[in-house]
Amino acid sequence: MHESFQKVLSIQELDINMIRLLRVKNERKKELSKIHYLKEDIERQVKEKQTATLEIKKEIRMGETQIKEIQEKVVKFEAQQAAVKKMDEFNALTQEMTAAGRERSAIEHNLSDFMDRLASEEDLLVTLKENLQATEANSVIIEKEINEGIAKINTEGKEILEKREGLKETVPSEFFTIYERLLKNKKDRVVVPIENRTCSGCHILLTPQHENMVRRADRLVFCEHCSRILYWPEAEVAAGAEEVVAPKRRRRRSTATS
Ligand SMILES: [Zn+2]
């Protein structure tokens, strides 16, 4: 039993490492899609601005054509006016010319608004394009970095899986099946030592009887609260406790003398 525990604990460390790697990989993938989204968003804005400036340019061309037509009309009125002999006809033409003049200044006013809008939209377009270029340059670097990171994770993961396959063969299949099922549920360590009479997975205090069953280790014992498999960390705890206390004292002494 003790040997099986050692092996499952080794597998567990590999699995925990694998879970961590997959988490990192997922985060990196999310970063990658965020970059893509950002790029697409700026591209969309550039397209929208381009369409907007084209629309304004169309309006401006239309206004310019209208002004030209009015100018031609006025020239015609002037010619007619030079030819008429009656006063009321002359006055009517003057009125037509005044109206044309008013129409012209209204269109000119609109045109100047369009010109202003075009200038500011074109400025924005320049900024957006610069922004897009910077983002594209940046994303190439970041994407490369992320993809390299993912490739490294994949290699590391493959190595872990290979090691795991080898170890798996040496563990009783029943124990291994239970371990895997628990791991799948918790995505965390599921074979845990008893520490200070508590399950080190969920930190619930165990009864002395429960603790004794774990210590005997003649079968698998589960934490009644969190269902993790418990083991008695005899050697590790004894050695670990001394190691933790001793260096601390030494360190304190050395800082006092220096
Ligand atoms: Zn527990």
PDB file of N, CA and C in Angstrom, residues 32-93:
ATOM      1  N   LEU A  32      -4.605  35.725 -26.845  1.00  0.00           N
ATOM      2  CA  LEU A  32      -4.485  35.716 -28.299  1.00  0.00           C
ATOM      3  C   LEU A  32      -5.797  36.187 -28.949  1.00  0.00           C
ATOM      4  N   SER A  33      -6.917  35.678 -28.458  1.00  0.00           N
ATOM      5  CA  SER A  33      -8.180  36.086 -29.081  1.00  0.00           C
ATOM      6  C   SER A  33      -8.510  37.535 -28.736  1.00  0.00           C
ATOM      7  N   LYS A  34      -8.043  38.000 -27.575  1.00  0.00           N
ATOM      8  CA  LYS A  34      -8.252  39.413 -27.229  1.00  0.00           C
ATOM      9  C   LYS A  34      -7.519  40.305 -28.231  1.00  0.00           C
ATOM     10  N   ILE A  35      -6.283  39.907 -28.560  1.00  0.00           N
ATOM     11  CA  ILE A  35      -5.488  40.683 -29.520  1.00  0.00           C
ATOM     12  C   ILE A  35      -6.193  40.697 -30.882  1.00  0.00           C
ATOM     13  N   HIS A  36      -6.679  39.533 -31.297  1.00  0.00           N
ATOM     14  CA  HIS A  36      -7.391  39.461 -32.577  1.00  0.00           C
ATOM     15  C   HIS A  36      -8.617  40.355 -32.570  1.00  0.00           C
ATOM     16  N   TYR A  37      -9.323  40.312 -31.456  1.00  0.00           N
ATOM     17  CA  TYR A  37     -10.540  41.116 -31.351  1.00  0.00           C
ATOM     18  C   TYR A  37     -10.205  42.607 -31.447  1.00  0.00           C
ATOM     19  N   LEU A  38      -9.148  43.008 -30.740  1.00  0.00           N
ATOM     20  CA  LEU A  38      -8.719  44.410 -30.738  1.00  0.00           C
ATOM     21  C   LEU A  38      -8.386  44.859 -32.161  1.00  0.00           C
ATOM     22  N   LYS A  39      -7.649  44.008 -32.870  1.00  0.00           N
ATOM     23  CA  LYS A  39      -7.248  44.335 -34.238  1.00  0.00           C
ATOM     24  C   LYS A  39      -8.476  44.482 -35.135  1.00  0.00           C
ATOM     25  N   GLU A  40      -9.370  43.530 -35.025  1.00  0.00           N
ATOM     26  CA  GLU A  40     -10.590  43.569 -35.846  1.00  0.00           C
ATOM     27  C   GLU A  40     -11.414  44.813 -35.554  1.00  0.00           C
ATOM     28  N   ASP A  41     -11.444  45.177 -34.289  1.00  0.00           N
ATOM     29  CA  ASP A  41     -12.219  46.349 -33.886  1.00  0.00           C
ATOM     30  C   ASP A  41     -11.660  47.612 -34.540  1.00  0.00           C
ATOM     31  N   ILE A  42     -10.343  47.765 -34.518  1.00  0.00           N
ATOM     32  CA  ILE A  42      -9.745  48.955 -35.136  1.00  0.00           C
ATOM     33  C   ILE A  42      -9.946  48.920 -36.655  1.00  0.00           C
ATOM     34  N   GLU A  43      -9.808  47.729 -37.241  1.00  0.00           N
ATOM     35  CA  GLU A  43     -10.026  47.603 -38.691  1.00  0.00           C
ATOM     36  C   GLU A  43     -11.449  48.037 -39.065  1.00  0.00           C
ATOM     37  N   ARG A  44     -12.379  47.623 -38.229  1.00  0.00           N
ATOM     38  CA  ARG A  44     -13.783  47.991 -38.470  1.00  0.00           C
ATOM     39  C   ARG A  44     -13.944  49.510 -38.395  1.00  0.00           C
ATOM     40  N   GLN A  45     -13.316  50.108 -37.377  1.00  0.00           N
ATOM     41  CA  GLN A  45     -13.404  51.573 -37.227  1.00  0.00           C
ATOM     42  C   GLN A  45     -12.801  52.297 -38.430  1.00  0.00           C
ATOM     43  N   VAL A  46     -11.677  51.774 -38.925  1.00  0.00           N
ATOM     44  CA  VAL A  46     -11.047  52.391 -40.103  1.00  0.00           C
ATOM     45  C   VAL A  46     -12.016  52.345 -41.283  1.00  0.00           C
ATOM     46  N   LYS A  47     -12.623  51.170 -41.489  1.00  0.00           N
ATOM     47  CA  LYS A  47     -13.567  51.025 -42.608  1.00  0.00           C
ATOM     48  C   LYS A  47     -14.733  52.000 -42.468  1.00  0.00           C
ATOM     49  N   GLU A  48     -15.247  52.104 -41.254  1.00  0.00           N
ATOM     50  CA  GLU A  48     -16.381  53.013 -41.019  1.00  0.00           C
ATOM     51  C   GLU A  48     -15.991  54.452 -41.341  1.00  0.00           C
ATOM     52  N   LYS A  49     -14.795  54.843 -40.889  1.00  0.00           N
ATOM     53  CA  LYS A  49     -14.338  56.214 -41.157  1.00  0.00           C
ATOM     54  C   LYS A  49     -14.158  56.447 -42.651  1.00  0.00           C
ATOM     55  N   GLN A  50     -13.617  55.429 -43.338  1.00  0.00           N
ATOM     56  CA  GLN A  50     -13.422  55.567 -44.783  1.00  0.00           C
ATOM     57  C   GLN A  50     -14.760  55.767 -45.488  1.00  0.00           C
ATOM     58  N   THR A  51     -15.751  54.983 -45.086  1.00  0.00           N
ATOM     59  CA  THR A  51     -17.081  55.141 -45.679  1.00  0.00           C
ATOM     60  C   THR A  51     -17.626  56.530 -45.375  1.00  0.00           C
ATOM     61  N   ALA A  52     -17.450  56.968 -44.132  1.00  0.00           N
ATOM     62  CA  ALA A  52     -17.967  58.281 -43.733  1.00  0.00           C
ATOM     63  C   ALA A  52     -17.318  59.397 -44.556  1.00  0.00           C
ATOM     64  N   THR A  53     -15.998  59.339 -44.748  1.00  0.00           N
ATOM     65  CA  THR A  53     -15.341  60.407 -45.516  1.00  0.00           C
ATOM     66  C   THR A  53     -15.796  60.387 -46.980  1.00  0.00           C
ATOM     67  N   LEU A  54     -16.008  59.171 -47.516  1.00  0.00           N
ATOM     68  CA  LEU A  54     -16.495  59.077 -48.902  1.00  0.00           C
ATOM     69  C   LEU A  54     -17.870  59.734 -49.034  1.00  0.00           C
ATOM     70  N   GLU A  55     -18.736  59.489 -48.042  1.00  0.00           N
ATOM     71  CA  GLU A  55     -20.077  60.085 -48.046  1.00  0.00           C
ATOM     72  C   GLU A  55     -19.974  61.613 -48.030  1.00  0.00           C
ATOM     73  N   ILE A  56     -19.122  62.137 -47.171  1.00  0.00           N
ATOM     74  CA  ILE A  56     -18.974  63.597 -47.056  1.00  0.00           C
ATOM     75  C   ILE A  56     -18.440  64.171 -48.380  1.00  0.00           C
ATOM     76  N   LYS A  57     -17.468  63.461 -48.962  1.00  0.00           N
ATOM     77  CA  LYS A  57     -16.917  63.934 -50.243  1.00  0.00           C
ATOM     78  C   LYS A  57     -18.007  63.985 -51.321  1.00  0.00           C
ATOM     79  N   LYS A  58     -18.897  62.983 -51.285  1.00  0.00           N
ATOM     80  CA  LYS A  58     -20.010  62.959 -52.241  1.00  0.00           C
ATOM     81  C   LYS A  58     -20.900  64.190 -52.054  1.00  0.00           C
ATOM     82  N   GLU A  59     -21.205  64.484 -50.777  1.00  0.00           N
ATOM     83  CA  GLU A  59     -22.029  65.665 -50.449  1.00  0.00           C
ATOM     84  C   GLU A  59     -21.364  66.929 -50.975  1.00  0.00           C
ATOM     85  N   ILE A  60     -20.049  67.017 -50.772  1.00  0.00           N
ATOM     86  CA  ILE A  60     -19.318  68.209 -51.206  1.00  0.00           C
ATOM     87  C   ILE A  60     -19.382  68.362 -52.725  1.00  0.00           C
ATOM     88  N   ARG A  61     -19.175  67.252 -53.426  1.00  0.00           N
ATOM     89  CA  ARG A  61     -19.243  67.307 -54.908  1.00  0.00           C
ATOM     90  C   ARG A  61     -20.631  67.741 -55.369  1.00  0.00           C
ATOM     91  N   MET A  62     -21.666  67.211 -54.671  1.00  0.00           N
ATOM     92  CA  MET A  62     -23.036  67.576 -55.029  1.00  0.00           C
ATOM     93  C   MET A  62     -23.253  69.073 -54.836  1.00  0.00           C
ATOM     94  N   GLY A  63     -22.784  69.591 -53.699  1.00  0.00           N
ATOM     95  CA  GLY A  63     -22.918  71.022 -53.391  1.00  0.00           C
ATOM     96  C   GLY A  63     -22.210  71.873 -54.425  1.00  0.00           C
ATOM     97  N   GLU A  64     -21.016  71.440 -54.823  1.00  0.00           N
ATOM     98  CA  GLU A  64     -20.241  72.192 -55.816  1.00  0.00           C
ATOM     99  C   GLU A  64     -20.966  72.233 -57.163  1.00  0.00           C
ATOM    100  N   THR A  65     -21.576  71.083 -57.528  1.00  0.00           N
ATOM    101  CA  THR A  65     -22.345  71.032 -58.780  1.00  0.00           C
ATOM    102  C   THR A  65     -23.527  71.998 -58.714  1.00  0.00           C
ATOM    103  N   GLN A  66     -24.205  71.993 -57.543  1.00  0.00           N
ATOM    104  CA  GLN A  66     -25.363  72.889 -57.391  1.00  0.00           C
ATOM    105  C   GLN A  66     -24.932  74.347 -57.550  1.00  0.00           C
ATOM    106  N   ILE A  67     -23.809  74.701 -56.951  1.00  0.00           N
ATOM    107  CA  ILE A  67     -23.334  76.093 -57.036  1.00  0.00           C
ATOM    108  C   ILE A  67     -23.035  76.462 -58.492  1.00  0.00           C
ATOM    109  N   LYS A  68     -22.426  75.508 -59.196  1.00  0.00           N
ATOM    110  CA  LYS A  68     -22.111  75.770 -60.609  1.00  0.00           C
ATOM    111  C   LYS A  68     -23.395  76.010 -61.401  1.00  0.00           C
ATOM    112  N   GLU A  69     -24.405  75.190 -61.122  1.00  0.00           N
ATOM    113  CA  GLU A  69     -25.693  75.332 -61.825  1.00  0.00           C
ATOM    114  C   GLU A  69     -26.309  76.693 -61.536  1.00  0.00           C
ATOM    115  N   ILE A  70     -26.236  77.121 -60.265  1.00  0.00           N
ATOM    116  CA  ILE A  70     -26.801  78.421 -59.880  1.00  0.00           C
ATOM    117  C   ILE A  70     -26.051  79.551 -60.608  1.00  0.00           C
ATOM    118  N   GLN A  71     -24.733  79.412 -60.659  1.00  0.00           N
ATOM    119  CA  GLN A  71     -23.918  80.427 -61.359  1.00  0.00           C
ATOM    120  C   GLN A  71     -24.357  80.561 -62.819  1.00  0.00           C
ATOM    121  N   GLU A  72     -24.555  79.382 -63.438  1.00  0.00           N
ATOM    122  CA  GLU A  72     -24.983  79.395 -64.852  1.00  0.00           C
ATOM    123  C   GLU A  72     -26.351  80.050 -65.001  1.00  0.00           C
ATOM    124  N   LYS A  73     -27.232  79.744 -64.017  1.00  0.00           N
ATOM    125  CA  LYS A  73     -28.583  80.314 -64.038  1.00  0.00           C
ATOM    126  C   LYS A  73     -28.496  81.841 -63.944  1.00  0.00           C
ATOM    127  N   VAL A  74     -27.629  82.329 -63.031  1.00  0.00           N
ATOM    128  CA  VAL A  74     -27.489  83.776 -62.813  1.00  0.00           C
ATOM    129  C   VAL A  74     -26.970  84.457 -64.084  1.00  0.00           C
ATOM    130  N   VAL A  75     -26.000  83.810 -64.718  1.00  0.00           N
ATOM    131  CA  VAL A  75     -25.461  84.364 -65.975  1.00  0.00           C
ATOM    132  C   VAL A  75     -26.588  84.503 -67.007  1.00  0.00           C
ATOM    133  N   LYS A  76     -27.454  83.475 -67.066  1.00  0.00           N
ATOM    134  CA  LYS A  76     -28.585  83.491 -68.009  1.00  0.00           C
ATOM    135  C   LYS A  76     -29.549  84.640 -67.667  1.00  0.00           C
ATOM    136  N   PHE A  77     -29.827  84.788 -66.351  1.00  0.00           N
ATOM    137  CA  PHE A  77     -30.720  85.871 -65.896  1.00  0.00           C
ATOM    138  C   PHE A  77     -30.156  87.228 -66.304  1.00  0.00           C
ATOM    139  N   GLU A  78     -28.838  87.374 -66.114  1.00  0.00           N
ATOM    140  CA  GLU A  78     -28.206  88.656 -66.439  1.00  0.00           C
ATOM    141  C   GLU A  78     -28.358  88.970 -67.936  1.00  0.00           C
ATOM    142  N   ALA A  79     -28.190  87.923 -68.739  1.00  0.00           N
ATOM    143  CA  ALA A  79     -28.324  88.102 -70.196  1.00  0.00           C
ATOM    144  C   ALA A  79     -29.760  88.486 -70.551  1.00  0.00           C
ATOM    145  N   GLN A  80     -30.704  87.767 -69.896  1.00  0.00           N
ATOM    146  CA  GLN A  80     -32.125  88.060 -70.144  1.00  0.00           C
ATOM    147  C   GLN A  80     -32.448  89.478 -69.725  1.00  0.00           C
ATOM    148  N   GLN A  81     -31.906  89.848 -68.570  1.00  0.00           N
ATOM    149  CA  GLN A  81     -32.206  91.170 -68.018  1.00  0.00           C
ATOM    150  C   GLN A  81     -31.728  92.281 -68.964  1.00  0.00           C
ATOM    151  N   ALA A  82     -30.557  92.040 -69.581  1.00  0.00           N
ATOM    152  CA  ALA A  82     -30.016  93.041 -70.508  1.00  0.00           C
ATOM    153  C   ALA A  82     -30.918  93.214 -71.721  1.00  0.00           C
ATOM    154  N   ALA A  83     -31.685  92.129 -72.030  1.00  0.00           N
ATOM    155  CA  ALA A  83     -32.511  92.161 -73.243  1.00  0.00           C
ATOM    156  C   ALA A  83     -33.926  92.685 -73.006  1.00  0.00           C
ATOM    157  N   VAL A  84     -34.437  92.560 -71.715  1.00  0.00           N
ATOM    158  CA  VAL A  84     -35.856  92.931 -71.498  1.00  0.00           C
ATOM    159  C   VAL A  84     -36.062  94.440 -71.573  1.00  0.00           C
ATOM    160  N   LYS A  85     -37.313  94.785 -71.968  1.00  0.00           N
ATOM    161  CA  LYS A  85     -37.608  96.216 -72.108  1.00  0.00           C
ATOM    162  C   LYS A  85     -38.582  96.664 -71.038  1.00  0.00           C
ATOM    163  N   LYS A  86     -39.357  95.694 -70.487  1.00  0.00           N
ATOM    164  CA  LYS A  86     -40.385  96.091 -69.516  1.00  0.00           C
ATOM    165  C   LYS A  86     -39.803  96.050 -68.108  1.00  0.00           C
ATOM    166  N   MET A  87     -40.267  97.035 -67.307  1.00  0.00           N
ATOM    167  CA  MET A  87     -39.757  97.189 -65.933  1.00  0.00           C
ATOM    168  C   MET A  87     -40.102  95.980 -65.058  1.00  0.00           C
ATOM    169  N   ASP A  88     -41.404  95.481 -65.187  1.00  0.00           N
ATOM    170  CA  ASP A  88     -41.809  94.356 -64.303  1.00  0.00           C
ATOM    171  C   ASP A  88     -41.050  93.083 -64.629  1.00  0.00           C
ATOM    172  N   GLU A  89     -40.728  92.895 -65.927  1.00  0.00           N
ATOM    173  CA  GLU A  89     -39.921  91.727 -66.301  1.00  0.00           C
ATOM    174  C   GLU A  89     -38.519  91.855 -65.702  1.00  0.00           C
ATOM    175  N   PHE A  90     -38.003  93.092 -65.775  1.00  0.00           N
ATOM    176  CA  PHE A  90     -36.679  93.374 -65.215  1.00  0.00           C
ATOM    177  C   PHE A  90     -36.657  93.068 -63.712  1.00  0.00           C
ATOM    178  N   ASN A  91     -37.707  93.557 -63.026  1.00  0.00           N
ATOM    179  CA  ASN A  91     -37.800  93.324 -61.569  1.00  0.00           C
ATOM    180  C   ASN A  91     -37.943  91.842 -61.224  1.00  0.00           C
ATOM    181  N   ALA A  92     -38.744  91.148 -62.034  1.00  0.00           N
ATOM    182  CA  ALA A  92     -38.939  89.701 -61.789  1.00  0.00           C
ATOM    183  C   ALA A  92     -37.603  88.958 -61.874  1.00  0.00           C
ATOM    184  N   LEU A  93     -36.805  89.334 -62.857  1.00  0.00           N
ATOM    185  CA  LEU A  93     -35.498  88.699 -63.018  1.00  0.00           C
ATOM    186  C   LEU A  93     -34.578  89.045 -61.848  1.00  0.00           C
TER     187      LEU A  93
END
